[in-house]
Short mmCIF file of C-alpha atoms and ligand atoms in Angstrom, two decimals:
data_model
loop_
_atom_site.label_atom_id
_atom_site.label_comp_id
_atom_site.label_asym_id
_atom_site.label_seq_id
_atom_site.Cartn_x
_atom_site.Cartn_y
_atom_site.Cartn_z
CA UNK K 1 -81.00 -110.01 -36.76
CA UNK K 2 -77.24 -110.03 -36.25
CA UNK K 3 -75.54 -113.79 -35.54
CA UNK K 4 -72.10 -114.43 -33.44
CA UNK K 5 -70.93 -117.86 -32.26
CA UNK K 6 -70.19 -118.73 -28.30
CA UNK K 7 -68.54 -121.91 -27.16
CA UNK K 8 -68.68 -122.50 -23.30
CA UNK K 9 -70.62 -124.23 -20.86
CA UNK K 10 -74.45 -123.93 -21.66
CA UNK K 11 -76.01 -123.19 -17.93
CA UNK K 12 -72.81 -120.17 -17.59
CA UNK K 13 -74.59 -118.27 -20.27
CA UNK K 14 -76.67 -115.65 -19.89
CA UNK K 15 -79.68 -114.78 -22.36
CA UNK K 16 -82.54 -112.88 -23.02
CA UNK K 17 -84.18 -116.59 -24.04
CA UNK K 18 -81.97 -120.02 -24.02
CA UNK K 19 -82.85 -122.32 -27.09
CA UNK K 20 -82.72 -126.03 -25.82
CA UNK K 21 -83.32 -129.43 -27.22
CA UNK K 22 -86.19 -131.88 -25.90
CA UNK K 23 -86.66 -135.35 -26.95
CA UNK K 24 -89.96 -137.74 -26.71
CA UNK K 25 -90.30 -140.39 -23.18
CA UNK K 26 -88.76 -136.79 -21.61
CA UNK K 27 -85.62 -137.24 -22.44
CA UNK K 28 -83.49 -134.10 -22.53
CA UNK K 29 -80.70 -133.07 -25.04
CA UNK K 30 -77.11 -132.31 -23.35
CA UNK K 31 -77.82 -128.84 -23.36
CA UNK K 32 -81.14 -129.16 -21.45
CA UNK K 33 -79.66 -131.57 -18.98
CA UNK K 34 -77.03 -129.21 -18.21
CA UNK K 35 -79.30 -126.49 -17.82
CA UNK K 36 -81.92 -128.47 -15.80
CA UNK K 37 -79.31 -128.90 -13.28
CA UNK K 38 -78.97 -125.30 -12.36
CA UNK K 39 -82.24 -125.13 -12.36
CA UNK K 40 -82.83 -127.05 -9.78
CA UNK K 41 -84.72 -129.62 -12.03
CA UNK K 42 -87.63 -127.22 -13.54
CA UNK K 43 -87.34 -128.76 -17.50
CA UNK K 44 -87.49 -132.24 -16.16
CA UNK K 45 -90.43 -131.36 -14.08
CA UNK K 46 -91.80 -129.58 -16.86
CA UNK K 47 -91.53 -132.00 -19.51
CA UNK K 48 -93.95 -134.54 -16.08
CA UNK K 49 -96.60 -132.57 -17.21
CA UNK K 50 -96.14 -133.59 -20.62
CA UNK K 51 -96.86 -129.46 -21.84
CA UNK K 52 -94.46 -130.44 -24.97
CA UNK K 53 -94.44 -134.24 -26.16
CA UNK K 54 -90.51 -133.43 -28.29
CA UNK K 55 -91.70 -134.51 -31.18
CA UNK K 56 -90.38 -132.09 -34.32
CA UNK K 57 -92.13 -129.08 -34.22
CA UNK K 58 -93.61 -128.97 -31.17
CA UNK K 59 -91.65 -126.04 -28.68
CA UNK K 60 -92.68 -124.99 -25.33
CA UNK K 61 -91.92 -121.64 -23.53
CA UNK K 62 -90.82 -121.04 -19.98
CA UNK K 63 -90.19 -117.90 -17.74
CA UNK K 64 -87.71 -117.48 -14.69
CA UNK K 65 -85.86 -120.04 -15.43
CA UNK K 66 -83.05 -119.88 -12.92
CA UNK K 67 -79.97 -116.76 -13.14
CA UNK K 68 -79.11 -117.14 -16.34
CA UNK K 69 -82.13 -116.80 -18.05
CA UNK K 70 -85.03 -114.73 -18.08
CA UNK K 71 -86.30 -117.52 -20.64
CA UNK K 72 -86.04 -120.99 -21.68
CA UNK K 73 -87.34 -122.10 -24.87
CA UNK K 74 -87.94 -125.67 -25.42
CA UNK K 75 -88.01 -127.55 -28.79
CA UNK K 76 -88.72 -130.90 -29.88
CA UNK K 77 -86.00 -132.93 -31.57
CA UNK K 78 -88.20 -136.07 -31.98
CA UNK K 79 -87.05 -139.73 -30.57
CA UNK K 80 -83.37 -139.83 -28.66
CA UNK K 81 -80.19 -141.23 -29.38
CA UNK K 82 -81.57 -141.46 -33.08
CA UNK K 83 -79.80 -138.60 -35.84
CA UNK K 84 -82.69 -136.15 -37.52
CA UNK K 85 -83.15 -136.43 -40.64
CA UNK K 86 -81.88 -133.17 -42.72
CA UNK K 87 -85.51 -131.61 -42.91
CA UNK K 88 -86.80 -132.60 -39.83
CA UNK K 89 -83.53 -130.43 -38.57
CA UNK K 90 -85.11 -127.71 -40.82
CA UNK K 91 -88.39 -127.85 -39.02
CA UNK K 92 -87.09 -128.08 -35.74
CA UNK K 93 -85.05 -124.33 -36.70
CA UNK K 94 -88.09 -123.45 -38.39
CA UNK K 95 -90.13 -123.45 -34.79
CA UNK K 96 -87.77 -122.65 -32.48
CA UNK K 97 -87.16 -119.32 -34.49
CA UNK K 98 -90.75 -118.29 -34.65
CA UNK K 99 -91.48 -119.42 -30.96
CA UNK K 100 -88.48 -116.88 -30.27
CA UNK K 101 -89.82 -114.32 -32.82
CA UNK K 102 -93.18 -114.68 -30.82
CA UNK K 103 -91.91 -113.55 -27.81
CA UNK K 104 -89.88 -110.53 -25.96
CA UNK K 105 -86.57 -111.48 -25.71
CA UNK K 106 -84.44 -109.21 -27.56
CA UNK K 107 -81.43 -111.19 -27.80
CA UNK K 108 -81.35 -114.96 -27.59
CA UNK K 109 -79.00 -118.40 -27.35
CA UNK K 110 -79.20 -121.06 -29.41
CA UNK K 111 -77.75 -124.78 -28.98
CA UNK K 112 -79.27 -126.70 -30.99
CA UNK K 113 -76.04 -127.14 -32.72
CA UNK K 114 -75.21 -130.00 -30.43
CA UNK K 115 -77.82 -131.85 -32.01
CA UNK K 116 -76.95 -134.52 -34.56
CA UNK K 117 -78.33 -135.16 -38.17
CA UNK K 118 -78.34 -137.12 -40.35
CA UNK K 119 -74.70 -136.56 -43.41
CA UNK K 120 -74.35 -133.16 -41.96
CA UNK K 121 -72.11 -130.82 -40.75
CA UNK K 122 -71.31 -127.93 -38.22
CA UNK K 123 -71.19 -125.56 -40.93
CA UNK K 124 -74.21 -127.22 -42.99
CA UNK K 125 -76.68 -126.74 -39.38
CA UNK K 126 -74.95 -123.26 -38.89
CA UNK K 127 -75.29 -122.27 -41.92
CA UNK K 128 -79.33 -123.59 -42.46
CA UNK K 129 -79.98 -121.88 -38.81
CA UNK K 130 -79.14 -118.75 -40.04
CA UNK K 131 -80.94 -119.10 -43.58
CA UNK K 132 -83.92 -120.45 -42.17
CA UNK K 133 -84.06 -117.21 -39.64
CA UNK K 134 -83.82 -115.32 -42.76
CA UNK K 135 -87.43 -116.77 -43.42
CA UNK K 136 -89.45 -116.52 -40.40
CA UNK K 137 -88.30 -112.77 -39.90
CA UNK K 138 -88.97 -111.42 -42.89
CA UNK K 139 -91.58 -108.96 -44.35
CA UNK K 140 -92.65 -107.47 -47.11
CA UNK K 141 -94.68 -104.07 -45.64
CA UNK K 142 -93.04 -101.16 -47.67
CA UNK K 143 -95.95 -100.36 -49.42
CA UNK K 144 -98.12 -100.45 -46.46
CA UNK K 145 -98.92 -96.68 -45.00
CA UNK K 146 -99.00 -98.37 -41.67
CA UNK K 147 -96.46 -101.12 -40.13
CA UNK K 148 -97.72 -103.75 -38.36
CA UNK K 149 -95.63 -103.66 -34.89
CA UNK K 150 -96.73 -106.72 -33.35
CA UNK K 151 -95.43 -108.80 -36.89
CA UNK K 152 -92.16 -107.34 -35.74
CA UNK K 153 -89.46 -109.12 -34.11
CA UNK K 154 -87.76 -108.21 -30.86
CA UNK K 155 -84.88 -110.82 -31.25
CA UNK K 156 -82.13 -108.47 -32.16
CA UNK K 157 -78.99 -110.46 -31.35
CA UNK K 158 -77.90 -114.48 -31.72
CA UNK K 159 -75.72 -116.72 -30.55
CA UNK K 160 -74.95 -119.64 -31.29
CA UNK K 161 -73.83 -122.19 -28.73
CA UNK K 162 -71.21 -124.79 -30.16
CA UNK K 163 -68.20 -127.42 -28.71
CA UNK K 164 -65.56 -125.79 -28.07
CA UNK K 165 -63.10 -122.99 -30.17
CA UNK K 166 -62.61 -125.11 -33.40
CA UNK K 167 -66.19 -125.71 -33.94
CA UNK K 168 -66.24 -121.93 -33.55
CA UNK K 169 -63.98 -121.18 -36.59
CA UNK K 170 -65.58 -123.30 -38.41
CA UNK K 171 -69.21 -121.83 -36.81
CA UNK K 172 -68.06 -117.86 -37.55
CA UNK K 173 -67.01 -119.29 -41.38
CA UNK K 174 -70.41 -121.21 -41.48
CA UNK K 175 -72.32 -117.84 -40.19
CA UNK K 176 -70.76 -115.60 -42.76
CA UNK K 177 -71.53 -117.63 -45.49
CA UNK K 178 -75.52 -118.19 -44.38
CA UNK K 179 -75.73 -114.34 -43.52
CA UNK K 180 -74.57 -113.45 -47.52
CA UNK K 181 -77.31 -116.35 -48.61
CA UNK K 182 -79.69 -115.05 -46.69
CA UNK K 183 -79.35 -110.98 -47.40
CA UNK K 184 -79.06 -112.48 -51.33
CA UNK K 185 -82.40 -113.97 -50.98
CA UNK K 186 -83.81 -110.91 -48.94
CA UNK K 187 -83.03 -108.91 -52.65
CA UNK K 188 -84.98 -111.71 -54.64
CA UNK K 189 -87.87 -111.80 -52.68
CA UNK K 190 -88.12 -107.99 -52.24
CA UNK K 191 -88.06 -107.54 -55.75
CA UNK K 192 -90.14 -110.51 -56.81
CA UNK K 193 -93.04 -109.29 -54.13
CA UNK K 194 -93.01 -105.59 -55.79
CA UNK K 195 -96.09 -104.60 -58.03
CA UNK K 196 -95.43 -104.44 -61.82
CA UNK K 197 -96.35 -100.65 -61.78
CA UNK K 198 -92.61 -100.15 -59.84
CA UNK K 199 -91.09 -103.12 -60.75
CA UNK K 200 -90.45 -102.00 -64.55
CA UNK K 201 -87.83 -103.59 -66.78
CA UNK K 202 -85.66 -100.65 -66.07
CA UNK K 203 -86.48 -100.71 -62.30
CA UNK K 204 -84.84 -103.94 -62.46
CA UNK K 205 -81.97 -102.49 -64.16
CA UNK K 206 -81.89 -99.44 -61.99
CA UNK K 207 -81.14 -101.77 -59.16
CA UNK K 208 -78.68 -103.52 -60.46
CA UNK K 209 -76.50 -100.61 -61.60
CA UNK K 210 -77.83 -100.05 -57.62
CA UNK K 211 -75.66 -103.67 -56.87
CA UNK K 212 -73.23 -102.81 -58.95
CA UNK K 213 -72.28 -98.98 -56.92
CA UNK K 214 -72.67 -100.48 -54.02
CA UNK K 215 -70.04 -103.25 -54.95
CA UNK K 216 -66.61 -102.51 -55.88
CA UNK K 217 -66.26 -106.42 -57.63
CA UNK K 218 -69.48 -105.94 -59.97
CA UNK K 219 -70.32 -104.35 -63.32
CA UNK K 220 -73.70 -103.61 -64.83
CA UNK K 221 -74.24 -102.87 -68.16
CA UNK K 222 -77.23 -102.34 -69.65
CA UNK K 223 -78.72 -102.79 -72.87
CA UNK K 224 -81.70 -100.90 -74.19
CA UNK K 225 -84.45 -101.60 -77.64
CA UNK K 226 -81.42 -99.74 -79.79
CA UNK K 227 -78.40 -101.90 -78.56
CA UNK K 228 -81.01 -105.10 -78.78
CA UNK K 229 -82.13 -104.27 -81.63
CA UNK K 230 -78.87 -103.91 -83.55
CA UNK K 231 -77.89 -107.22 -81.96
CA UNK K 232 -80.83 -108.88 -83.62
CA UNK K 233 -83.04 -109.71 -80.46
CA UNK K 234 -86.22 -110.22 -82.48
CA UNK K 235 -87.25 -112.57 -80.38
CA UNK K 236 -87.69 -110.48 -77.12
CA UNK K 237 -88.19 -107.27 -78.99
CA UNK K 238 -91.23 -108.74 -80.49
CA UNK K 239 -92.68 -109.68 -76.60
CA UNK K 240 -91.25 -106.06 -76.03
CA UNK K 241 -93.34 -104.20 -78.49
CA UNK K 242 -97.21 -105.24 -76.67
CA UNK K 243 -95.67 -102.72 -73.69
CA UNK K 244 -95.83 -99.05 -73.56
CA UNK K 245 -92.39 -100.28 -71.06
CA UNK K 246 -89.58 -100.29 -72.90
CA UNK K 247 -87.55 -103.48 -72.16
CA UNK K 248 -83.63 -104.37 -71.16
CA UNK K 249 -81.16 -106.52 -71.08
CA UNK K 250 -79.06 -106.45 -68.00
CA UNK K 251 -75.55 -108.01 -67.84
CA UNK K 252 -73.99 -108.25 -64.12
CA UNK K 253 -70.40 -109.09 -64.07
CA UNK K 254 -68.66 -110.60 -61.51
CA UNK K 255 -65.01 -111.63 -61.34
CA UNK K 256 -63.44 -112.90 -58.42
CA UNK K 257 -61.17 -115.32 -60.18
CA UNK K 258 -58.32 -114.97 -62.81
CA UNK K 259 -58.73 -113.26 -66.19
CA UNK K 260 -58.97 -115.90 -68.24
CA UNK K 261 -60.97 -118.19 -65.87
CA UNK K 262 -64.67 -118.76 -67.82
CA UNK K 263 -67.73 -117.90 -66.06
CA UNK K 264 -70.51 -119.43 -64.93
CA UNK K 265 -73.09 -117.67 -66.74
CA UNK K 266 -76.51 -117.63 -64.53
CA UNK K 267 -79.66 -116.66 -67.07
CA UNK K 268 -83.04 -115.26 -65.40
CA UNK K 269 -85.85 -114.59 -67.09
CA UNK K 270 -87.70 -111.27 -65.67
CA UNK K 271 -90.85 -110.24 -67.07
CA UNK K 272 -92.00 -108.37 -64.99
CA UNK K 273 -95.69 -108.57 -65.42
CA UNK K 274 -97.22 -111.75 -67.63
CA UNK K 275 -101.21 -110.90 -68.96
CA UNK K 276 -100.24 -113.24 -71.66
CA UNK K 277 -100.53 -111.00 -74.45
CA UNK K 278 -103.42 -111.55 -77.14
CA UNK K 279 -103.24 -114.88 -75.61
CA UNK K 280 -104.38 -113.36 -72.88
CA UNK K 281 -104.56 -115.37 -69.55
CA UNK K 282 -107.60 -115.97 -67.86
CA UNK K 283 -108.37 -113.44 -64.55
CA UNK K 284 -107.90 -115.76 -61.93
CA UNK K 285 -105.05 -115.08 -59.63
CA UNK K 286 -103.07 -112.85 -62.45
CA UNK K 287 -101.52 -110.69 -60.16
CA UNK K 288 -99.66 -113.66 -59.03
CA UNK K 289 -97.54 -113.07 -62.46
CA UNK K 290 -95.77 -110.36 -61.29
CA UNK K 291 -94.02 -113.00 -59.86
CA UNK K 292 -92.80 -114.00 -63.49
CA UNK K 293 -89.62 -112.14 -63.07
CA UNK K 294 -88.36 -114.05 -60.24
CA UNK K 295 -85.38 -115.91 -62.78
CA UNK K 296 -84.05 -112.24 -62.19
CA UNK K 297 -84.56 -111.54 -59.21
CA UNK K 298 -82.55 -114.51 -58.43
CA UNK K 299 -79.87 -113.94 -60.85
CA UNK K 300 -79.42 -110.43 -58.30
CA UNK K 301 -79.86 -112.17 -55.32
CA UNK K 302 -77.27 -114.46 -56.28
CA UNK K 303 -74.74 -111.71 -57.83
CA UNK K 304 -74.98 -109.71 -54.75
CA UNK K 305 -73.95 -112.45 -52.15
CA UNK K 306 -71.26 -114.23 -54.68
CA UNK K 307 -69.76 -110.77 -54.22
CA UNK K 308 -70.27 -109.99 -50.96
CA UNK K 309 -68.47 -113.38 -50.38
CA UNK K 310 -65.59 -113.29 -52.27
CA UNK K 311 -65.65 -116.22 -54.38
CA UNK K 312 -62.43 -116.77 -56.25
CA UNK K 313 -64.39 -117.33 -59.01
CA UNK K 314 -65.82 -115.72 -62.87
CA UNK K 315 -69.63 -114.84 -62.27
CA UNK K 316 -71.94 -113.19 -65.21
CA UNK K 317 -75.74 -112.73 -64.50
CA UNK K 318 -78.04 -111.72 -67.26
CA UNK K 319 -81.46 -110.58 -67.16
CA UNK K 320 -83.61 -110.02 -70.22
CA UNK K 321 -86.30 -107.92 -68.88
CA UNK K 322 -89.92 -106.99 -70.65
CA UNK K 323 -93.68 -107.00 -69.53
CA UNK K 324 -95.80 -109.21 -71.73
CA UNK K 325 -99.37 -107.73 -72.53
CA UNK K 326 -102.10 -107.56 -74.98
CA UNK K 327 -101.93 -104.32 -77.70
CA UNK K 328 -102.50 -103.21 -81.70
CA UNK K 329 -98.97 -103.71 -81.14
CA UNK K 330 -97.88 -106.85 -79.11
CA UNK K 331 -97.17 -109.81 -80.97
CA UNK K 332 -100.46 -111.55 -82.24
CA UNK K 333 -100.27 -115.69 -82.87
CA UNK K 334 -98.85 -116.95 -85.84
CA UNK K 335 -96.95 -113.96 -86.28
CA UNK K 336 -93.08 -115.26 -87.24
CA UNK K 337 -90.10 -113.57 -85.48
CA UNK K 338 -86.64 -114.08 -86.29
CA UNK K 339 -84.66 -114.47 -82.77
CA UNK K 340 -80.15 -113.50 -82.68
CA UNK K 341 -80.04 -117.27 -83.56
CA UNK K 342 -80.87 -116.59 -86.89
CA UNK K 343 -83.63 -119.51 -86.14
CA UNK K 344 -86.94 -118.15 -86.96
CA UNK K 345 -90.17 -118.84 -84.54
CA UNK K 346 -93.39 -119.64 -85.23
CA UNK K 347 -95.51 -117.92 -82.21
CA UNK K 348 -98.61 -120.05 -81.29
CA UNK K 349 -99.54 -118.69 -78.22
CA UNK K 350 -97.95 -115.32 -76.95
CA UNK K 351 -97.98 -116.74 -73.19
CA UNK K 352 -95.31 -118.76 -74.47
CA UNK K 353 -92.87 -115.33 -73.67
CA UNK K 354 -90.78 -116.48 -71.06
CA UNK K 355 -89.11 -118.39 -73.81
CA UNK K 356 -89.24 -115.79 -76.26
CA UNK K 357 -87.25 -114.05 -74.21
CA UNK K 358 -84.63 -115.52 -72.37
CA UNK K 359 -83.39 -117.43 -76.51
CA UNK K 360 -81.66 -114.38 -77.05
CA UNK K 361 -80.05 -113.52 -73.98
CA UNK K 362 -78.92 -117.08 -74.23
CA UNK K 363 -77.65 -116.58 -77.41
CA UNK K 364 -75.90 -113.64 -76.04
CA UNK K 365 -74.72 -115.70 -73.19
CA UNK K 366 -72.22 -116.71 -76.19
CA UNK K 367 -70.02 -113.83 -75.91
CA UNK K 368 -68.93 -114.45 -72.43
CA UNK K 369 -67.27 -117.95 -73.45
CA UNK K 370 -69.13 -119.60 -70.24
CA UNK K 371 -68.10 -122.35 -68.95
CA UNK K 372 -71.01 -123.06 -67.78
CA UNK K 373 -74.72 -121.32 -68.63
CA UNK K 374 -77.88 -122.07 -65.80
CA UNK K 375 -80.68 -120.13 -66.70
CA UNK K 376 -83.42 -119.88 -64.27
CA UNK K 377 -87.26 -119.04 -65.63
CA UNK K 378 -90.78 -119.16 -64.40
CA UNK K 379 -91.85 -120.44 -67.60
CA UNK K 380 -94.25 -123.21 -67.12
CA UNK K 381 -97.53 -123.47 -65.57
CA UNK K 382 -97.19 -127.00 -66.22
CA UNK K 383 -93.99 -127.47 -64.37
CA UNK K 384 -96.54 -126.60 -60.57
CA UNK K 385 -98.48 -129.41 -62.27
CA UNK K 386 -95.08 -131.64 -62.14
CA UNK K 387 -93.88 -131.18 -59.48
CA UNK K 388 -95.78 -128.82 -56.98
CA UNK K 389 -93.87 -126.08 -54.89
CA UNK K 390 -91.22 -128.29 -53.41
CA UNK K 391 -89.08 -128.73 -56.40
CA UNK K 392 -88.00 -127.14 -59.51
CA UNK K 393 -87.46 -128.65 -62.66
CA UNK K 394 -84.22 -129.96 -64.07
CA UNK K 395 -83.47 -130.11 -67.57
CA UNK K 396 -79.74 -129.78 -69.69
CA UNK K 397 -77.30 -131.04 -71.75
CA UNK K 398 -74.94 -132.15 -69.77
CA UNK K 399 -74.90 -134.90 -66.87
CA UNK K 400 -72.16 -133.78 -65.07
CA UNK K 401 -73.53 -130.20 -64.82
CA UNK K 402 -77.66 -131.32 -64.03
CA UNK K 403 -75.90 -134.12 -61.25
CA UNK K 404 -73.89 -131.35 -59.69
CA UNK K 405 -77.44 -128.90 -59.39
CA UNK K 406 -79.60 -131.75 -57.98
CA UNK K 407 -76.45 -132.24 -55.23
CA UNK K 408 -76.29 -128.71 -54.67
CA UNK K 409 -80.33 -129.10 -54.31
CA UNK K 410 -80.23 -131.69 -51.86
CA UNK K 411 -77.54 -129.61 -49.45
CA UNK K 412 -79.23 -127.15 -49.61
CA UNK K 413 -81.90 -128.15 -48.90
CA UNK K 414 -83.49 -126.49 -52.37
CA UNK K 415 -83.87 -129.54 -54.17
CA UNK K 416 -84.51 -129.84 -57.97
CA UNK K 417 -86.08 -132.91 -59.72
CA UNK K 418 -84.84 -133.75 -63.04
CA UNK K 419 -86.66 -133.98 -66.52
CA UNK K 420 -85.91 -135.54 -69.98
CA UNK K 421 -84.80 -133.53 -72.60
CA UNK K 422 -85.57 -136.54 -75.42
CA UNK K 423 -85.25 -135.70 -79.17
CA UNK K 424 -88.71 -136.88 -78.79
CA UNK K 425 -90.08 -134.59 -77.06
CA UNK K 426 -88.60 -132.20 -79.21
CA UNK K 427 -90.47 -133.00 -82.26
CA UNK K 428 -93.30 -131.15 -81.12
CA UNK K 429 -92.09 -128.35 -82.13
CA UNK K 430 -92.23 -128.68 -85.64
CA UNK K 431 -93.71 -125.52 -87.33
CA UNK K 432 -94.79 -125.96 -91.13
CA UNK K 433 -93.95 -122.17 -91.96
CA UNK K 434 -90.66 -121.75 -89.35
CA UNK K 435 -87.78 -123.33 -88.29
CA UNK K 436 -90.00 -123.89 -84.63
CA UNK K 437 -93.25 -123.11 -82.51
CA UNK K 438 -92.95 -121.96 -79.61
CA UNK K 439 -95.02 -124.51 -78.17
CA UNK K 440 -95.13 -127.62 -78.13
CA UNK K 441 -98.99 -128.88 -77.79
CA UNK K 442 -100.44 -129.70 -74.69
CA UNK K 443 -98.01 -132.65 -73.41
CA UNK K 444 -95.37 -132.21 -70.96
CA UNK K 445 -95.21 -128.92 -71.04
CA UNK K 446 -92.55 -128.75 -69.11
CA UNK K 447 -89.96 -129.92 -70.93
CA UNK K 448 -90.83 -128.68 -74.64
CA UNK K 449 -90.41 -125.58 -73.48
CA UNK K 450 -86.27 -126.65 -72.08
CA UNK K 451 -86.37 -128.26 -75.74
CA UNK K 452 -86.94 -124.63 -77.50
CA UNK K 453 -84.26 -122.91 -75.54
CA UNK K 454 -82.25 -126.38 -75.86
CA UNK K 455 -82.01 -125.26 -79.88
CA UNK K 456 -79.99 -121.95 -78.00
CA UNK K 457 -77.92 -123.76 -75.97
CA UNK K 458 -76.01 -125.87 -78.36
CA UNK K 459 -72.33 -124.22 -78.21
CA UNK K 460 -72.23 -124.45 -74.43
CA UNK K 461 -72.72 -126.47 -71.20
CA UNK K 462 -75.85 -125.88 -70.28
CA UNK K 463 -78.94 -126.37 -67.27
CA UNK K 464 -82.01 -125.00 -67.33
CA UNK K 465 -84.57 -124.88 -64.07
CA UNK K 466 -88.02 -124.05 -64.12
CA UNK K 467 -89.39 -122.35 -60.78
CA UNK K 468 -92.43 -121.78 -61.95
CA UNK K 469 -93.22 -124.01 -58.50
CA UNK K 470 -90.89 -122.93 -56.36
CA UNK K 471 -90.26 -118.90 -56.28
CA UNK K 472 -93.49 -117.94 -54.52
CA UNK K 473 -96.15 -119.13 -52.38
CA UNK K 474 -99.54 -118.02 -53.36
CA UNK K 475 -102.72 -118.25 -51.21
CA UNK K 476 -103.04 -117.36 -47.13
CA UNK K 477 -99.21 -116.61 -46.87
CA UNK K 478 -99.15 -115.20 -50.23
CA UNK K 479 -95.49 -114.12 -51.39
CA UNK K 480 -91.55 -114.77 -52.91
CA UNK K 481 -89.68 -117.43 -51.30
CA UNK K 482 -85.97 -116.79 -52.76
CA UNK K 483 -85.71 -119.90 -54.37
CA UNK K 484 -83.58 -121.09 -55.98
CA UNK K 485 -81.04 -118.45 -54.53
CA UNK K 486 -79.53 -121.55 -51.95
CA UNK K 487 -79.34 -124.49 -54.87
CA UNK K 488 -77.31 -122.01 -56.74
CA UNK K 489 -75.06 -120.54 -54.17
CA UNK K 490 -74.17 -124.02 -52.45
CA UNK K 491 -73.58 -124.96 -56.35
CA UNK K 492 -71.08 -121.95 -57.05
CA UNK K 493 -69.66 -122.37 -52.86
CA UNK K 494 -68.83 -126.21 -54.04
CA UNK K 495 -67.63 -124.57 -57.65
CA UNK K 496 -65.02 -122.36 -56.15
CA UNK K 497 -63.92 -125.12 -53.61
CA UNK K 498 -65.35 -123.58 -49.72
N1 LIG F 1 -95.18 -117.43 -66.78
C1 LIG F 1 -95.95 -118.51 -67.59
C2 LIG F 1 -95.50 -119.68 -66.97
C3 LIG F 1 -96.66 -119.61 -65.32
C4 LIG F 1 -97.15 -120.11 -64.74
C5 LIG F 1 -96.13 -119.41 -64.04
C6 LIG F 1 -98.33 -119.87 -64.38
C7 LIG F 1 -96.03 -119.71 -62.89
C8 LIG F 1 -97.73 -120.13 -62.83
C9 LIG F 1 -95.04 -118.40 -69.12
O1 LIG F 1 -95.07 -117.58 -69.71
C10 LIG F 1 -96.62 -118.66 -69.36
O2 LIG F 1 -97.77 -118.00 -69.30
N2 LIG F 1 -96.43 -120.11 -69.69
C11 LIG F 1 -97.86 -120.57 -70.84
C12 LIG F 1 -97.13 -122.03 -71.75
C13 LIG F 1 -98.27 -122.42 -72.82
C14 LIG F 1 -98.92 -121.13 -73.59
C15 LIG F 1 -97.46 -123.10 -73.71
C16 LIG F 1 -98.12 -121.85 -69.61
O3 LIG F 1 -97.63 -122.25 -69.14
O4 LIG F 1 -99.34 -121.62 -69.87
MN1 LIG F 2 -96.32 -116.19 -70.47
ZN1 LIG F 3 -94.80 -116.05 -68.41
#
């Protein structure tokens, strides 16, 4: 979908489908009123018929409205005279874009930026439109031999109508940002939706190399087993031992700031399939463990968007990638391994493998002399129990960084929620035989997992996002969500002063 920005009276525009808001109790938005006057009161008459109530999420398609549009799509936007909540605005945009996708229109004009949203400006509304359009039209059918054309949207070009020339300038920049973010999310979703037999650690590494080839601002370095061996990454390598696919450590560097500017380092769990290892997972829904590389896919998506927007800061992406399978050479419960940091780990459950690959990547991150390190991981089922699909779990050793990420989540609509990282929880990791165990018992699983990581991040400012509940949807409409690309991009945009 291509986006452009226009200003001027709505009734003077021509389009295959004009999209305007209508309120409850038969009230029209300014754009709907202007269009209504131009088409002899058709919209008013339609509302009187009560075919659309005007509630947020409602929509109604009208045909042959006046000369300027073959179609008008009415979109419910709640009570008149009240600013919408950010969540309601996202709901009505999704409803509008979904309805638009179902029409035969090749192009459309959206007059929804005029609606007032509490504590949100024009740039936000425009960016949300572009990002949500990306979600609505997203499809993963590259592995189907026959593509379902009915599912494919006709609409190719969308114009966003704004008030005047000044607003047009603001909206253009917001479109640019929205497009980069939504393209990053698409990359994240595509990689995540690929099955484990295609998206292996080597495949992920190749994709990172391809990104660097396509974008001169990115540099890719791939470490293989021998190189990791030399670095002493005994924890990461122990997970990979049970697999026939060799592990990779993927590093992507972007330099948009000054050479001496300390980078933001993003570390993403890239477990391309997690069967649990010898502590084998139950069969039900095990296919979803192909999504255990969503943290890594998020890092690739963010790196692409950062490079595309040429943000004036330095960012490094690090993705430890491996499979976790049962095998004669696999980790066994009770095994003790030595991490790159020198700390030893008693592996009591081989299914707690994410922290094992992350801890070595987090130690490796030190060499970039980071301003901050943020890791992103589908780390614990406990996080899905605690927060469901609505918020990512957030923990860290610096409240300033945690607050900045919470704020970025609020602003982008891709929210996170903080959990405590108290020393009392850390005690649960005690082992009689090694420096620590890799599990902390059945209580507070998300927190003890973060406590484990905290033992490897003492020398820098660090935060951890547990995206086990937010990175993909289960059941009907199963698929990757592209989260938390919007949250991280919001954080980086803010950091870069944009
Ligand atoms: N990748 C899983 C976490 C996960 C589970 C994400 C279900 C989404 C849905 C992780 O490697 C794992 O298996 N964690 C264990 C940890 C436990 C053994 C302490 C878990 O959550 O069960
Ligand atoms: Mn696991
Ligand atoms: Zn896992």
